[in-house]
mmCIF file of C-alpha atoms and ligand atoms in Angstrom:
data_model
loop_
_atom_site.group_PDB
_atom_site.id
_atom_site.type_symbol
_atom_site.label_atom_id
_atom_site.label_comp_id
_atom_site.label_asym_id
_atom_site.label_seq_id
_atom_site.Cartn_x
_atom_site.Cartn_y
_atom_site.Cartn_z
ATOM 1 C CA UNK A 20 -39.133 -65.219 -14.333
ATOM 2 C CA UNK A 21 -39.230 -62.186 -14.458
ATOM 3 C CA UNK A 22 -40.291 -61.157 -17.821
ATOM 4 C CA UNK A 23 -36.612 -59.749 -20.166
ATOM 5 C CA UNK A 24 -36.024 -56.239 -21.979
ATOM 6 C CA UNK A 25 -34.000 -55.798 -24.639
ATOM 7 C CA UNK A 26 -33.043 -52.423 -25.774
ATOM 8 C CA UNK A 27 -31.767 -51.897 -28.511
ATOM 9 C CA UNK A 28 -29.302 -49.213 -28.067
ATOM 10 C CA UNK A 29 -27.161 -47.646 -24.962
ATOM 11 C CA UNK A 30 -29.333 -46.167 -22.405
ATOM 12 C CA UNK A 31 -28.796 -43.132 -19.643
ATOM 13 C CA UNK A 32 -28.076 -45.607 -15.967
ATOM 14 C CA UNK A 33 -30.914 -43.353 -14.804
ATOM 15 C CA UNK A 34 -33.245 -44.973 -17.626
ATOM 16 C CA UNK A 35 -32.424 -48.389 -17.904
ATOM 17 C CA UNK A 36 -32.015 -49.027 -13.498
ATOM 18 C CA UNK A 37 -36.199 -48.892 -13.756
ATOM 19 C CA UNK A 38 -36.271 -51.577 -15.279
ATOM 20 C CA UNK A 39 -33.668 -53.872 -13.881
ATOM 21 C CA UNK A 40 -35.434 -52.781 -10.798
ATOM 22 C CA UNK A 41 -38.470 -54.630 -11.906
ATOM 23 C CA UNK A 42 -37.601 -56.925 -15.119
ATOM 24 C CA UNK A 43 -34.942 -58.717 -16.946
ATOM 25 C CA UNK A 44 -33.556 -57.322 -18.969
ATOM 26 C CA UNK A 45 -30.722 -56.797 -22.391
ATOM 27 C CA UNK A 46 -29.474 -53.519 -23.907
ATOM 28 C CA UNK A 47 -26.807 -53.320 -27.125
ATOM 29 C CA UNK A 48 -23.875 -51.861 -25.471
ATOM 30 C CA UNK A 49 -23.793 -48.771 -28.419
ATOM 31 C CA UNK A 50 -25.074 -45.317 -29.091
ATOM 32 C CA UNK A 51 -24.420 -44.865 -32.154
ATOM 33 C CA UNK A 52 -24.467 -48.148 -33.693
ATOM 34 C CA UNK A 53 -28.263 -49.652 -34.646
ATOM 35 C CA UNK A 54 -27.510 -53.213 -33.252
ATOM 36 C CA UNK A 55 -28.022 -55.655 -36.804
ATOM 37 C CA UNK A 56 -31.419 -57.326 -37.806
ATOM 38 C CA UNK A 57 -29.809 -61.536 -36.053
ATOM 39 C CA UNK A 58 -29.131 -59.622 -33.413
ATOM 40 C CA UNK A 59 -32.122 -58.218 -33.475
ATOM 41 C CA UNK A 60 -34.240 -61.179 -33.180
ATOM 42 C CA UNK A 61 -32.457 -63.223 -31.095
ATOM 43 C CA UNK A 62 -33.263 -60.714 -28.996
ATOM 44 C CA UNK A 63 -36.655 -60.778 -29.953
ATOM 45 C CA UNK A 64 -37.161 -64.448 -29.812
ATOM 46 C CA UNK A 65 -36.642 -64.226 -25.849
ATOM 47 C CA UNK A 66 -37.939 -60.702 -24.980
ATOM 48 C CA UNK A 67 -41.980 -59.693 -23.553
ATOM 49 C CA UNK A 68 -40.306 -56.125 -24.263
ATOM 50 C CA UNK A 69 -38.535 -54.465 -26.993
ATOM 51 C CA UNK A 70 -37.506 -50.491 -26.598
ATOM 52 C CA UNK A 71 -35.568 -49.361 -30.138
ATOM 53 C CA UNK A 72 -35.244 -47.021 -32.245
ATOM 54 C CA UNK A 73 -36.169 -45.783 -35.214
ATOM 55 C CA UNK A 74 -33.817 -47.051 -37.072
ATOM 56 C CA UNK A 75 -35.021 -50.260 -36.245
ATOM 57 C CA UNK A 76 -37.263 -52.738 -38.552
ATOM 58 C CA UNK A 77 -39.033 -54.315 -36.525
ATOM 59 C CA UNK A 78 -40.857 -56.194 -39.146
ATOM 60 C CA UNK A 79 -43.420 -58.954 -39.529
ATOM 61 C CA UNK A 80 -40.576 -61.394 -39.753
ATOM 62 C CA UNK A 81 -38.744 -59.738 -35.741
ATOM 63 C CA UNK A 82 -43.088 -59.828 -34.569
ATOM 64 C CA UNK A 83 -42.754 -63.096 -34.800
ATOM 65 C CA UNK A 84 -39.608 -64.780 -33.681
ATOM 66 C CA UNK A 85 -41.232 -63.632 -30.935
ATOM 67 C CA UNK A 86 -44.297 -65.667 -28.507
ATOM 68 C CA UNK A 87 -44.001 -63.922 -25.779
ATOM 69 C CA UNK A 88 -43.997 -60.269 -26.884
ATOM 70 C CA UNK A 89 -45.975 -58.178 -25.955
ATOM 71 C CA UNK A 90 -45.095 -54.225 -26.162
ATOM 72 C CA UNK A 91 -42.302 -52.853 -28.671
ATOM 73 C CA UNK A 92 -42.297 -49.286 -26.744
ATOM 74 C CA UNK A 93 -40.608 -46.740 -29.895
ATOM 75 C CA UNK A 94 -38.052 -44.206 -28.948
ATOM 76 C CA UNK A 95 -40.186 -41.828 -31.552
ATOM 77 C CA UNK A 96 -43.047 -40.616 -32.130
ATOM 78 C CA UNK A 97 -43.285 -41.301 -36.280
ATOM 79 C CA UNK A 98 -43.968 -45.302 -36.193
ATOM 80 C CA UNK A 99 -43.516 -45.625 -39.984
ATOM 81 C CA UNK A 100 -39.963 -48.724 -38.621
ATOM 82 C CA UNK A 101 -42.932 -50.738 -36.498
ATOM 83 C CA UNK A 102 -45.293 -53.039 -38.958
ATOM 84 C CA UNK A 103 -48.314 -51.582 -36.540
ATOM 85 C CA UNK A 104 -50.533 -54.034 -38.770
ATOM 86 C CA UNK A 105 -48.465 -57.367 -37.426
ATOM 87 C CA UNK A 106 -48.093 -56.516 -33.864
ATOM 88 C CA UNK A 107 -52.406 -56.046 -33.684
ATOM 89 C CA UNK A 108 -52.910 -58.952 -35.111
ATOM 90 C CA UNK A 109 -50.170 -61.163 -33.111
ATOM 91 C CA UNK A 110 -51.991 -59.219 -30.030
ATOM 92 C CA UNK A 111 -49.006 -56.665 -29.716
ATOM 93 C CA UNK A 112 -48.995 -52.979 -28.495
ATOM 94 C CA UNK A 113 -47.372 -50.759 -29.885
ATOM 95 C CA UNK A 114 -46.314 -47.682 -27.961
ATOM 96 C CA UNK A 115 -44.476 -44.348 -29.361
ATOM 97 C CA UNK A 116 -43.692 -41.004 -27.679
ATOM 98 C CA UNK A 117 -45.518 -38.741 -28.565
ATOM 99 C CA UNK A 118 -46.438 -34.394 -27.083
ATOM 100 C CA UNK A 119 -42.884 -34.855 -24.377
ATOM 101 C CA UNK A 120 -41.541 -33.811 -27.971
ATOM 102 C CA UNK A 121 -43.608 -31.672 -29.985
ATOM 103 C CA UNK A 122 -42.275 -28.033 -28.999
ATOM 104 C CA UNK A 123 -38.678 -29.584 -29.620
ATOM 105 C CA UNK A 124 -39.298 -30.811 -32.567
ATOM 106 C CA UNK A 125 -40.585 -27.233 -33.740
ATOM 107 C CA UNK A 126 -38.073 -25.168 -33.069
ATOM 108 C CA UNK A 127 -35.478 -27.523 -35.226
ATOM 109 C CA UNK A 128 -38.280 -26.946 -37.739
ATOM 110 C CA UNK A 129 -38.513 -23.302 -37.100
ATOM 111 C CA UNK A 130 -35.889 -23.327 -36.896
ATOM 112 C CA UNK A 131 -34.448 -25.125 -39.985
ATOM 113 C CA UNK A 132 -36.694 -22.364 -41.823
ATOM 114 C CA UNK A 133 -34.874 -19.184 -40.605
ATOM 115 C CA UNK A 134 -31.577 -20.954 -41.457
ATOM 116 C CA UNK A 135 -32.137 -22.320 -44.433
ATOM 117 C CA UNK A 136 -33.933 -18.966 -45.712
ATOM 118 C CA UNK A 137 -31.237 -16.458 -44.401
ATOM 119 C CA UNK A 138 -28.174 -18.968 -45.606
ATOM 120 C CA UNK A 139 -27.384 -18.938 -41.691
ATOM 121 C CA UNK A 140 -25.035 -21.779 -42.540
ATOM 122 C CA UNK A 141 -23.775 -21.282 -45.792
ATOM 123 C CA UNK A 142 -22.285 -17.595 -43.945
ATOM 124 C CA UNK A 143 -21.120 -19.921 -40.960
ATOM 125 C CA UNK A 144 -18.508 -22.061 -43.670
ATOM 126 C CA UNK A 145 -18.129 -18.401 -45.996
ATOM 127 C CA UNK A 146 -16.451 -16.780 -43.082
ATOM 128 C CA UNK A 147 -14.480 -19.279 -40.787
ATOM 129 C CA UNK A 148 -13.118 -19.478 -45.120
ATOM 130 C CA UNK A 149 -11.513 -16.172 -44.695
ATOM 131 C CA UNK A 150 -13.138 -14.886 -47.617
ATOM 132 C CA UNK A 151 -15.078 -11.962 -45.742
ATOM 133 C CA UNK A 152 -13.645 -9.174 -47.782
ATOM 134 C CA UNK A 153 -15.767 -6.487 -47.028
ATOM 135 C CA UNK A 154 -19.580 -5.708 -46.148
ATOM 136 C CA UNK A 155 -21.060 -5.602 -49.713
ATOM 137 C CA UNK A 156 -24.526 -4.156 -49.793
ATOM 138 C CA UNK A 157 -26.067 -8.047 -50.859
ATOM 139 C CA UNK A 158 -23.474 -10.273 -49.056
ATOM 140 C CA UNK A 159 -25.250 -13.765 -48.874
ATOM 141 C CA UNK A 160 -28.477 -12.371 -49.397
ATOM 142 C CA UNK A 161 -31.098 -14.693 -48.379
ATOM 143 C CA UNK A 162 -35.169 -15.064 -47.968
ATOM 144 C CA UNK A 163 -37.122 -12.775 -45.885
ATOM 145 C CA UNK A 164 -39.319 -15.747 -43.266
ATOM 146 C CA UNK A 165 -41.417 -12.511 -41.395
ATOM 147 C CA UNK A 166 -44.344 -11.387 -43.371
ATOM 148 C CA UNK A 167 -43.844 -14.450 -46.071
ATOM 149 C CA UNK A 168 -46.360 -17.457 -46.664
ATOM 150 C CA UNK A 169 -45.789 -20.661 -44.557
ATOM 151 C CA UNK A 170 -47.388 -24.111 -45.980
ATOM 152 C CA UNK A 171 -47.615 -26.792 -43.653
ATOM 153 C CA UNK A 172 -48.332 -30.281 -45.254
ATOM 154 C CA UNK A 173 -49.157 -32.512 -42.494
ATOM 155 C CA UNK A 174 -50.681 -30.031 -39.525
ATOM 156 C CA UNK A 175 -50.583 -32.748 -36.184
ATOM 157 C CA UNK A 176 -49.250 -31.447 -32.970
ATOM 158 C CA UNK A 177 -46.038 -30.118 -34.611
ATOM 159 C CA UNK A 178 -47.058 -29.219 -37.429
ATOM 160 C CA UNK A 179 -49.654 -26.997 -34.281
ATOM 161 C CA UNK A 180 -46.592 -26.171 -32.608
ATOM 162 C CA UNK A 181 -44.939 -24.578 -35.925
ATOM 163 C CA UNK A 182 -47.804 -22.489 -37.297
ATOM 164 C CA UNK A 183 -48.242 -21.110 -33.057
ATOM 165 C CA UNK A 184 -43.907 -20.133 -33.857
ATOM 166 C CA UNK A 185 -45.257 -18.524 -37.557
ATOM 167 C CA UNK A 186 -48.051 -16.603 -36.002
ATOM 168 C CA UNK A 187 -45.203 -14.744 -33.973
ATOM 169 C CA UNK A 188 -43.176 -14.057 -37.415
ATOM 170 C CA UNK A 189 -45.778 -12.478 -39.045
ATOM 171 C CA UNK A 190 -46.193 -15.530 -41.546
ATOM 172 C CA UNK A 191 -49.715 -15.961 -43.289
ATOM 173 C CA UNK A 192 -50.032 -19.874 -42.205
ATOM 174 C CA UNK A 193 -52.038 -22.582 -44.970
ATOM 175 C CA UNK A 194 -52.078 -25.739 -44.825
ATOM 176 C CA UNK A 195 -53.032 -29.244 -46.249
ATOM 177 C CA UNK A 196 -53.623 -32.506 -43.615
ATOM 178 C CA UNK A 197 -55.957 -35.335 -44.475
ATOM 179 C CA UNK A 198 -58.166 -33.396 -42.009
ATOM 180 C CA UNK A 199 -59.467 -30.088 -41.451
ATOM 181 C CA UNK A 200 -58.701 -28.608 -38.463
ATOM 182 C CA UNK A 201 -61.188 -26.587 -37.649
ATOM 183 C CA UNK A 202 -60.155 -25.932 -33.915
ATOM 184 C CA UNK A 203 -56.456 -24.738 -35.150
ATOM 185 C CA UNK A 204 -57.357 -23.007 -37.745
ATOM 186 C CA UNK A 205 -59.279 -20.829 -35.324
ATOM 187 C CA UNK A 206 -56.457 -20.109 -32.632
ATOM 188 C CA UNK A 207 -54.003 -20.234 -34.929
ATOM 189 C CA UNK A 208 -55.169 -18.137 -37.863
ATOM 190 C CA UNK A 209 -54.119 -20.773 -40.332
ATOM 191 C CA UNK A 210 -56.208 -21.648 -43.815
ATOM 192 C CA UNK A 211 -56.473 -25.053 -45.031
ATOM 193 C CA UNK A 212 -55.689 -25.472 -48.673
ATOM 194 C CA UNK A 213 -55.660 -28.584 -51.220
ATOM 195 C CA UNK A 214 -51.572 -29.915 -51.839
ATOM 196 C CA UNK A 215 -51.014 -28.130 -55.414
ATOM 197 C CA UNK A 216 -52.413 -24.952 -53.615
ATOM 198 C CA UNK A 217 -50.565 -25.288 -51.024
ATOM 199 C CA UNK A 218 -46.624 -26.092 -53.432
ATOM 200 C CA UNK A 219 -47.687 -22.895 -55.506
ATOM 201 C CA UNK A 220 -48.614 -20.487 -52.601
ATOM 202 C CA UNK A 221 -46.212 -20.898 -50.177
ATOM 203 C CA UNK A 222 -42.358 -19.014 -50.068
ATOM 204 C CA UNK A 223 -41.732 -21.543 -47.216
ATOM 205 C CA UNK A 224 -42.939 -25.238 -47.929
ATOM 206 C CA UNK A 225 -43.022 -27.063 -43.936
ATOM 207 C CA UNK A 226 -43.038 -31.286 -45.080
ATOM 208 C CA UNK A 227 -44.194 -32.786 -40.843
ATOM 209 C CA UNK A 228 -46.506 -34.638 -42.688
ATOM 210 C CA UNK A 229 -45.766 -39.252 -41.092
ATOM 211 C CA UNK A 230 -44.564 -41.785 -43.386
ATOM 212 C CA UNK A 231 -47.244 -43.663 -45.411
ATOM 213 C CA UNK A 232 -48.442 -45.892 -47.833
ATOM 214 C CA UNK A 233 -50.060 -42.492 -48.616
ATOM 215 C CA UNK A 234 -47.340 -39.821 -48.073
ATOM 216 C CA UNK A 235 -44.403 -41.642 -49.849
ATOM 217 C CA UNK A 236 -42.843 -39.340 -52.025
ATOM 218 C CA UNK A 237 -45.641 -37.195 -51.686
ATOM 219 C CA UNK A 238 -42.506 -34.141 -53.534
ATOM 220 C CA UNK A 239 -41.441 -35.047 -56.764
ATOM 221 C CA UNK A 240 -39.422 -33.602 -59.419
ATOM 222 C CA UNK A 241 -43.631 -32.739 -60.898
ATOM 223 C CA UNK A 242 -44.003 -31.019 -56.870
ATOM 224 C CA UNK A 243 -40.622 -29.335 -56.209
ATOM 225 C CA UNK A 244 -41.210 -27.430 -60.110
ATOM 226 C CA UNK A 245 -44.812 -25.611 -59.782
ATOM 227 C CA UNK A 246 -43.508 -24.027 -56.416
ATOM 228 C CA UNK A 247 -42.598 -20.875 -56.753
ATOM 229 C CA UNK A 248 -38.032 -19.571 -57.228
ATOM 230 C CA UNK A 249 -38.281 -18.551 -54.519
ATOM 231 C CA UNK A 250 -39.493 -21.542 -52.615
ATOM 232 C CA UNK A 251 -37.490 -22.624 -49.308
ATOM 233 C CA UNK A 252 -38.251 -26.326 -48.666
ATOM 234 C CA UNK A 253 -37.841 -27.576 -44.858
ATOM 235 C CA UNK A 254 -38.456 -31.929 -44.352
ATOM 236 C CA UNK A 255 -38.603 -32.599 -41.010
ATOM 237 C CA UNK A 256 -40.304 -36.115 -40.636
ATOM 238 C CA UNK A 257 -39.618 -38.372 -42.978
ATOM 239 C CA UNK A 258 -37.216 -39.015 -45.384
ATOM 240 C CA UNK A 259 -39.688 -41.278 -47.305
ATOM 241 C CA UNK A 260 -42.033 -38.638 -47.996
ATOM 242 C CA UNK A 261 -39.178 -37.030 -50.959
ATOM 243 C CA UNK A 262 -37.540 -37.869 -53.648
ATOM 244 C CA UNK A 263 -33.904 -37.476 -53.145
ATOM 245 C CA UNK A 264 -32.784 -36.841 -56.722
ATOM 246 C CA UNK A 265 -36.240 -34.542 -57.899
ATOM 247 C CA UNK A 266 -34.846 -32.241 -54.729
ATOM 248 C CA UNK A 267 -31.565 -32.218 -55.839
ATOM 249 C CA UNK A 268 -32.432 -31.216 -59.251
ATOM 250 C CA UNK A 269 -34.689 -28.463 -58.401
ATOM 251 C CA UNK A 270 -32.514 -26.927 -56.289
ATOM 252 C CA UNK A 271 -29.739 -27.045 -58.712
ATOM 253 C CA UNK A 272 -31.965 -26.100 -61.636
ATOM 254 C CA UNK A 273 -33.235 -23.147 -58.675
ATOM 255 C CA UNK A 274 -36.834 -24.677 -59.420
ATOM 256 C CA UNK A 275 -36.830 -23.508 -55.951
ATOM 257 C CA UNK A 276 -34.090 -22.061 -53.947
ATOM 258 C CA UNK A 277 -33.016 -23.742 -50.978
ATOM 259 C CA UNK A 278 -34.155 -26.632 -48.141
ATOM 260 C CA UNK A 279 -33.571 -27.423 -44.834
ATOM 261 C CA UNK A 280 -33.108 -31.891 -43.986
ATOM 262 C CA UNK A 281 -32.875 -33.540 -40.788
ATOM 263 C CA UNK A 282 -34.315 -36.034 -42.573
ATOM 264 C CA UNK A 283 -33.147 -38.538 -44.973
ATOM 265 C CA UNK A 284 -34.804 -41.852 -47.715
ATOM 266 C CA UNK A 285 -30.834 -43.164 -46.592
ATOM 267 C CA UNK A 286 -30.083 -42.418 -41.829
ATOM 268 C CA UNK A 287 -27.051 -42.104 -41.951
ATOM 269 C CA UNK A 288 -26.719 -40.344 -45.323
ATOM 270 C CA UNK A 289 -23.156 -40.131 -46.420
ATOM 271 C CA UNK A 290 -21.369 -36.760 -46.699
ATOM 272 C CA UNK A 291 -20.623 -37.928 -50.467
ATOM 273 C CA UNK A 292 -24.425 -37.423 -51.009
ATOM 274 C CA UNK A 293 -24.116 -35.111 -54.274
ATOM 275 C CA UNK A 294 -27.778 -33.116 -51.759
ATOM 276 C CA UNK A 295 -24.238 -32.603 -49.100
ATOM 277 C CA UNK A 296 -22.668 -30.171 -51.904
ATOM 278 C CA UNK A 297 -25.213 -27.657 -52.315
ATOM 279 C CA UNK A 298 -23.847 -25.254 -50.573
ATOM 280 C CA UNK A 299 -28.516 -24.295 -50.264
ATOM 281 C CA UNK A 300 -28.521 -26.838 -48.724
ATOM 282 C CA UNK A 301 -28.504 -26.671 -44.974
ATOM 283 C CA UNK A 302 -28.845 -30.494 -43.441
ATOM 284 C CA UNK A 303 -28.098 -32.337 -40.278
ATOM 285 C CA UNK A 304 -28.960 -35.417 -38.697
ATOM 286 C CA UNK A 305 -32.458 -36.127 -38.018
ATOM 287 C CA UNK A 306 -32.353 -33.989 -35.040
ATOM 288 C CA UNK A 307 -35.621 -32.330 -34.553
ATOM 289 C CA UNK A 308 -36.132 -34.042 -30.714
ATOM 290 C CA UNK A 309 -32.694 -34.056 -30.073
ATOM 291 C CA UNK A 310 -32.863 -31.388 -26.699
ATOM 292 C CA UNK A 311 -31.311 -33.089 -23.102
ATOM 293 C CA UNK A 312 -35.060 -32.532 -22.052
ATOM 294 C CA UNK A 313 -37.217 -33.668 -25.031
ATOM 295 C CA UNK A 314 -33.642 -36.512 -25.219
ATOM 296 C CA UNK A 315 -34.719 -37.850 -21.574
ATOM 297 C CA UNK A 316 -38.081 -37.345 -21.847
ATOM 298 C CA UNK A 317 -38.880 -39.925 -24.680
ATOM 299 C CA UNK A 318 -36.999 -42.717 -22.795
ATOM 300 C CA UNK A 319 -38.885 -41.564 -20.166
ATOM 301 C CA UNK A 320 -42.324 -42.202 -21.536
ATOM 302 C CA UNK A 321 -40.819 -45.482 -23.411
ATOM 303 C CA UNK A 322 -39.798 -46.642 -19.644
ATOM 304 C CA UNK A 323 -43.215 -45.852 -18.444
ATOM 305 C CA UNK A 324 -45.236 -47.787 -22.155
ATOM 306 C CA UNK A 325 -43.577 -51.172 -20.860
ATOM 307 C CA UNK A 326 -43.879 -51.124 -17.610
ATOM 308 C CA UNK A 327 -48.161 -50.219 -17.770
ATOM 309 C CA UNK A 328 -47.987 -52.667 -20.877
ATOM 310 C CA UNK A 329 -45.727 -56.364 -18.438
ATOM 311 C CA UNK A 330 -48.899 -54.724 -15.632
ATOM 312 C CA UNK A 331 -51.381 -55.559 -17.199
ATOM 313 C CA UNK A 332 -52.737 -52.099 -18.179
ATOM 314 C CA UNK A 333 -52.270 -49.369 -21.362
ATOM 315 C CA UNK A 334 -49.747 -47.680 -21.684
ATOM 316 C CA UNK A 335 -49.638 -43.922 -22.055
ATOM 317 C CA UNK A 336 -49.243 -43.762 -25.721
ATOM 318 C CA UNK A 337 -51.163 -46.412 -27.379
ATOM 319 C CA UNK A 338 -50.605 -46.682 -30.994
ATOM 320 C CA UNK A 339 -52.355 -48.809 -31.952
ATOM 321 C CA UNK A 340 -56.138 -48.031 -30.087
ATOM 322 C CA UNK A 341 -57.393 -51.244 -29.928
ATOM 323 C CA UNK A 342 -55.010 -52.886 -28.398
ATOM 324 C CA UNK A 343 -56.322 -54.303 -24.812
ATOM 325 C CA UNK A 344 -54.322 -56.541 -21.682
ATOM 326 C CA UNK A 345 -54.964 -59.758 -21.815
ATOM 327 C CA UNK A 346 -55.681 -60.559 -17.960
HETATM 328 C C1 DGY B 5 -39.844 -38.882 -34.159
HETATM 329 O O1 DGY B 5 -40.037 -39.441 -32.696
HETATM 330 O O2 DGY B 5 -40.156 -39.983 -34.801
HETATM 331 C C2 DGY B 5 -38.132 -37.928 -34.929
HETATM 332 O O3 DGY B 5 -38.445 -38.097 -36.260
HETATM 333 C C3 DGY B 5 -37.339 -38.559 -33.600
HETATM 334 O O4 DGY B 5 -36.824 -37.190 -33.636
#
């Protein structure tokens, strides 16, 4: 019997065909609607491999439903939606999509800095709403990006790529990370600092750390209060790192000046959310890695991960490094 693969979102034929050639494949039929938990549980019970999105909770319940499950290939670099510990105990390989999305996500993060700092979305709305009367000296004046201090929280590969871009803008780069990165410090001219120093001295605070028990709700009102009043806060990692009520209050009371958000505590965020009513918030629907090239590369890496595991080989992007192929 051929191995059975379940794909939790409608993906392009070019991608699916590579799996259908080798395996029995079933796929959830929608591109923009998440698979219901009940269906995921039913499919996990039969599947040898799941190709999942970050919007699915691949919980202990899901992993336990699948006695034959060998691999979860998650189409994201982040894997906070997968219970990796349970997977490891069950001998299930958890795979992700690092590297292929680094530059696209860094581009978008930098774009958010520019958009929020220079009030681009607000300015675009202003002109479209026919509010423009005349050129005026301080019309929609924002914050400069060049020569400012960029504070990166989470110096992984995407953080490094953002620091690289900041060099071109003559920014001073400081960072805080669980471990110090001396090679990157030399190569990128970045300076390691404490979390407190980062939030107090950065003009742009950019959150790029993964969501873990350590980083959950790292940014609260108390933290925003310590930032400069002119600070711009960017989140391009996971919404769970931020206490959104605290961010809302900080923006409303002028503790910080603006925010650029690609991720939210609950996704999709409702258009009625008070954060989305603020003119100084630039909000995007979690599109950090969403260029055509990169999303195709992420899907391809998921396919490669699945084929490797089901062929008894080490996959190209393995999260639980202790996993070993079974003979
Ligand atoms: C990731 O890969 O974790 C991103 O958030 C998805 O674009």
